[in-house]
Structures are given as C-alpha cells and as structure tokens.
C-alpha cells in the first residue's frame, strides 16, 4: 500500500509539474507580448479585410448605377 501511495504522489507531482510548467510558459509568452501581438495583428487584418470588402461593394454599386443610367438613357 505504501508503494501505491508513493506512485500516486509521483503521478500527481508530474501532473502538477506539467501544469506549473505550462503556466510559466504562458506567463513568459504574455510577458514577451508574442500572443498579444498576434491577436492584434489578426484583428487588424480582419478590419482591413472588412474595409476592403466595403470599398469593393461601393465601387460595384457605383458601376451598377452607372450602367442602369446608361441603359435607361438608351431606352428612352
């Protein structure tokens, strides 16, 4: 029974050690700003993409309006 208790302690210690190690790594990454920078870049890219789509839609809408006016003037 004592051997079983020691094995459990070792297993718990390994799991706890892995958790602590992961927490330290996460803390270091946040300290370095690597994850925050990546998130800001992703948000910036999404915003730029939305702005580009909006401009493209506006351009297409203007082209359609011009074409409609041209067709209407030709059919009068």
Coordinates of N, CA and C in Angstrom, one line a residue:
X1 N 0.8 -1.2 0.0 CA 0.0 0.0 0.0 C 0.9 1.3 0.0
X2 N 2.0 1.2 0.7 CA 2.8 2.4 0.7 C 3.4 2.7 -0.7
X3 N 3.7 1.6 -1.4 CA 4.2 1.8 -2.8 C 3.2 2.5 -3.7
X4 N 1.9 2.1 -3.5 CA 0.8 2.7 -4.2 C 0.7 4.2 -3.9
X5 N 0.8 4.6 -2.6 CA 0.7 6.0 -2.2 C 1.9 6.8 -2.8
X6 N 3.1 6.2 -2.9 CA 4.2 6.9 -3.4 C 4.0 7.1 -4.9
X7 N 3.5 6.1 -5.6 CA 3.2 6.2 -7.1 C 2.2 7.3 -7.3
X8 N 1.2 7.4 -6.5 CA 0.2 8.4 -6.7 C 0.8 9.8 -6.5
X9 N 1.6 9.9 -5.5 CA 2.3 11.2 -5.2 C 3.2 11.6 -6.4
X10 N 3.9 10.6 -6.9 CA 4.8 10.9 -8.1 C 3.9 11.3 -9.3
X11 N 2.8 10.6 -9.5 CA 2.0 10.9 -10.7 C 1.4 12.3 -10.5
X12 N 0.9 12.6 -9.3 CA 0.3 13.9 -9.0 C 1.4 15.0 -9.2
X13 N 2.6 14.7 -8.7 CA 3.7 15.6 -8.8 C 4.0 15.9 -10.2
X14 N 4.0 14.9 -11.1 CA 4.3 15.1 -12.5 C 3.2 15.9 -13.2
X15 N 2.0 15.6 -12.8 CA 0.9 16.4 -13.4 C 1.0 17.8 -12.9
X16 N 1.2 18.0 -11.7 CA 1.3 19.4 -11.1 C 2.5 20.1 -11.7
X17 N 3.6 19.4 -11.9 CA 4.8 20.0 -12.5 C 4.5 20.4 -14.0
X18 N 3.8 19.6 -14.7 CA 3.4 19.9 -16.1 C 2.5 21.2 -16.1
X19 N 1.6 21.2 -15.2 CA 0.7 22.4 -15.1 C 1.5 23.7 -14.8
X20 N 2.3 23.6 -13.8 CA 3.2 24.7 -13.4 C 4.0 25.1 -14.6
X21 N 4.6 24.2 -15.3 CA 5.5 24.5 -16.4 C 4.7 25.2 -17.5
X22 N 3.5 24.7 -17.8 CA 2.6 25.4 -18.8 C 2.3 26.8 -18.4
X23 N 2.0 27.0 -17.1 CA 1.7 28.3 -16.6 C 2.8 29.3 -16.8
X24 N 4.0 28.8 -16.5 CA 5.2 29.6 -16.6 C 5.5 30.0 -18.1
X25 N 5.3 29.0 -19.0 CA 5.4 29.3 -20.4 C 4.4 30.3 -20.9
X26 N 3.2 30.2 -20.4 CA 2.1 31.1 -20.8 C 2.5 32.5 -20.3
X27 N 2.9 32.6 -19.1 CA 3.3 33.9 -18.5 C 4.4 34.5 -19.3
X28 N 5.4 33.7 -19.6 CA 6.5 34.2 -20.4 C 6.1 34.8 -21.8
X29 N 5.2 34.0 -22.4 CA 4.7 34.5 -23.7 C 3.9 35.8 -23.6
X30 N 3.1 35.9 -22.6 CA 2.4 37.1 -22.4 C 3.3 38.3 -22.0
X31 N 4.4 38.0 -21.3 CA 5.4 39.0 -20.9 C 6.1 39.5 -22.2
X32 N 6.4 38.5 -23.0 CA 7.1 38.9 -24.3 C 6.1 39.6 -25.2
X33 N 4.8 39.4 -25.0 CA 3.9 40.1 -25.9 C 3.6 39.4 -27.2
X34 N 4.1 38.2 -27.3 CA 4.0 37.5 -28.6 C 2.6 37.1 -28.9
X35 N 1.8 36.6 -27.9 CA 0.4 36.3 -28.2 C -0.4 37.5 -28.3
X36 N -0.2 38.5 -27.6 CA -1.0 39.8 -27.7 C -0.7 40.4 -29.1
X37 N 0.5 40.4 -29.5 CA 0.8 41.0 -30.8 C 0.1 40.2 -31.9
X38 N 0.1 38.9 -31.8 CA -0.5 38.0 -32.8 C -2.0 38.3 -32.8
X39 N -2.6 38.5 -31.7 CA -4.1 38.8 -31.6 C -4.4 40.1 -32.2
X40 N -3.5 41.1 -32.0 CA -3.8 42.5 -32.5 C -3.6 42.4 -34.0
X41 N -2.6 41.7 -34.5 CA -2.4 41.6 -36.0 C -3.6 40.9 -36.6
X42 N -4.2 39.9 -36.0 CA -5.3 39.2 -36.5 C -6.5 40.1 -36.6
X43 N -6.8 40.9 -35.6 CA -7.9 41.9 -35.6 C -7.7 42.9 -36.6
X44 N -6.4 43.4 -36.8 CA -6.1 44.4 -37.8 C -6.4 43.9 -39.2
X45 N -6.0 42.6 -39.4 CA -6.1 42.0 -40.7 C -7.6 41.9 -41.0
X46 N -8.4 41.5 -40.0 CA -9.9 41.3 -40.2 C -10.5 42.7 -40.5
X47 N -10.1 43.7 -39.8 CA -10.6 45.0 -40.0 C -10.2 45.5 -41.4
X48 N -9.0 45.3 -41.9 CA -8.6 45.7 -43.2 C -9.4 45.0 -44.2
X49 N -9.6 43.7 -44.0 CA -10.4 42.9 -45.0 C -11.8 43.4 -45.1
X50 N -12.4 43.7 -44.0 CA -13.8 44.3 -44.0 C -13.8 45.6 -44.7
X51 N -12.9 46.5 -44.5 CA -12.8 47.8 -45.2 C -12.6 47.6 -46.7
X52 N -11.8 46.6 -47.0 CA -11.6 46.4 -48.5 C -12.8 45.9 -49.1
X53 N -13.5 45.0 -48.4 CA -14.8 44.4 -49.0 C -15.8 45.6 -49.1
X54 N -15.9 46.4 -48.1 CA -16.8 47.6 -48.2 C -16.5 48.5 -49.4
X55 N -15.3 48.8 -49.6 CA -14.9 49.6 -50.7 C -15.2 49.0 -52.0
X56 N -15.0 47.7 -52.1 CA -15.3 46.9 -53.3 C -16.8 46.9 -53.6
X57 N -17.6 46.7 -52.6 CA -19.0 46.8 -52.8 C -19.5 48.1 -53.2
X58 N -18.9 49.2 -52.6 CA -19.3 50.5 -53.0 C -18.9 50.8 -54.5
X59 N -17.8 50.3 -54.9 CA -17.3 50.5 -56.3 C -18.3 49.8 -57.2
X60 N -18.6 48.5 -56.9 CA -19.5 47.7 -57.7 C -20.9 48.4 -57.8
X61 N -21.4 48.9 -56.7 CA -22.7 49.6 -56.7 C -22.7 50.8 -57.6
X62 N -21.6 51.6 -57.5 CA -21.5 52.7 -58.4 C -21.5 52.3 -59.9
X63 N -20.8 51.2 -60.2 CA -20.7 50.8 -61.6 C -22.1 50.3 -62.0
X64 N -22.8 49.6 -61.2 CA -24.2 49.1 -61.5 C -25.1 50.3 -61.7
X65 N -25.0 51.3 -60.9 CA -25.8 52.5 -61.0 C -25.5 53.2 -62.4
X66 N -24.3 53.4 -62.7 CA -23.9 54.0 -64.0 C -24.4 53.2 -65.2
X67 N -24.3 51.9 -65.1 CA -24.8 51.0 -66.1 C -26.3 51.1 -66.3
X68 N -27.0 51.2 -65.2 CA -28.5 51.3 -65.2 C -28.9 52.7 -65.8
X69 N -28.2 53.7 -65.4 CA -28.5 55.0 -66.0 C -28.2 55.0 -67.5
X70 N -27.2 54.4 -67.9 CA -26.8 54.3 -69.4 C -27.9 53.5 -70.1
X71 N -28.4 52.4 -69.6 CA -29.4 51.6 -70.2 C -30.7 52.4 -70.3
X72 N -31.1 53.1 -69.2 CA -32.3 53.9 -69.2 C -32.2 55.0 -70.2
X73 N -31.1 55.6 -70.3 CA -31.0 56.7 -71.3 C -31.1 56.2 -72.7
X74 N -30.6 55.0 -73.0 CA -30.6 54.4 -74.3 C -32.0 54.0 -74.7
X75 N -32.8 53.6 -73.7 CA -34.2 53.0 -74.0 C -35.2 54.1 -74.1
X76 N -34.9 55.4 -73.8 CA -35.8 56.5 -73.9 C -36.0 56.9 -75.3

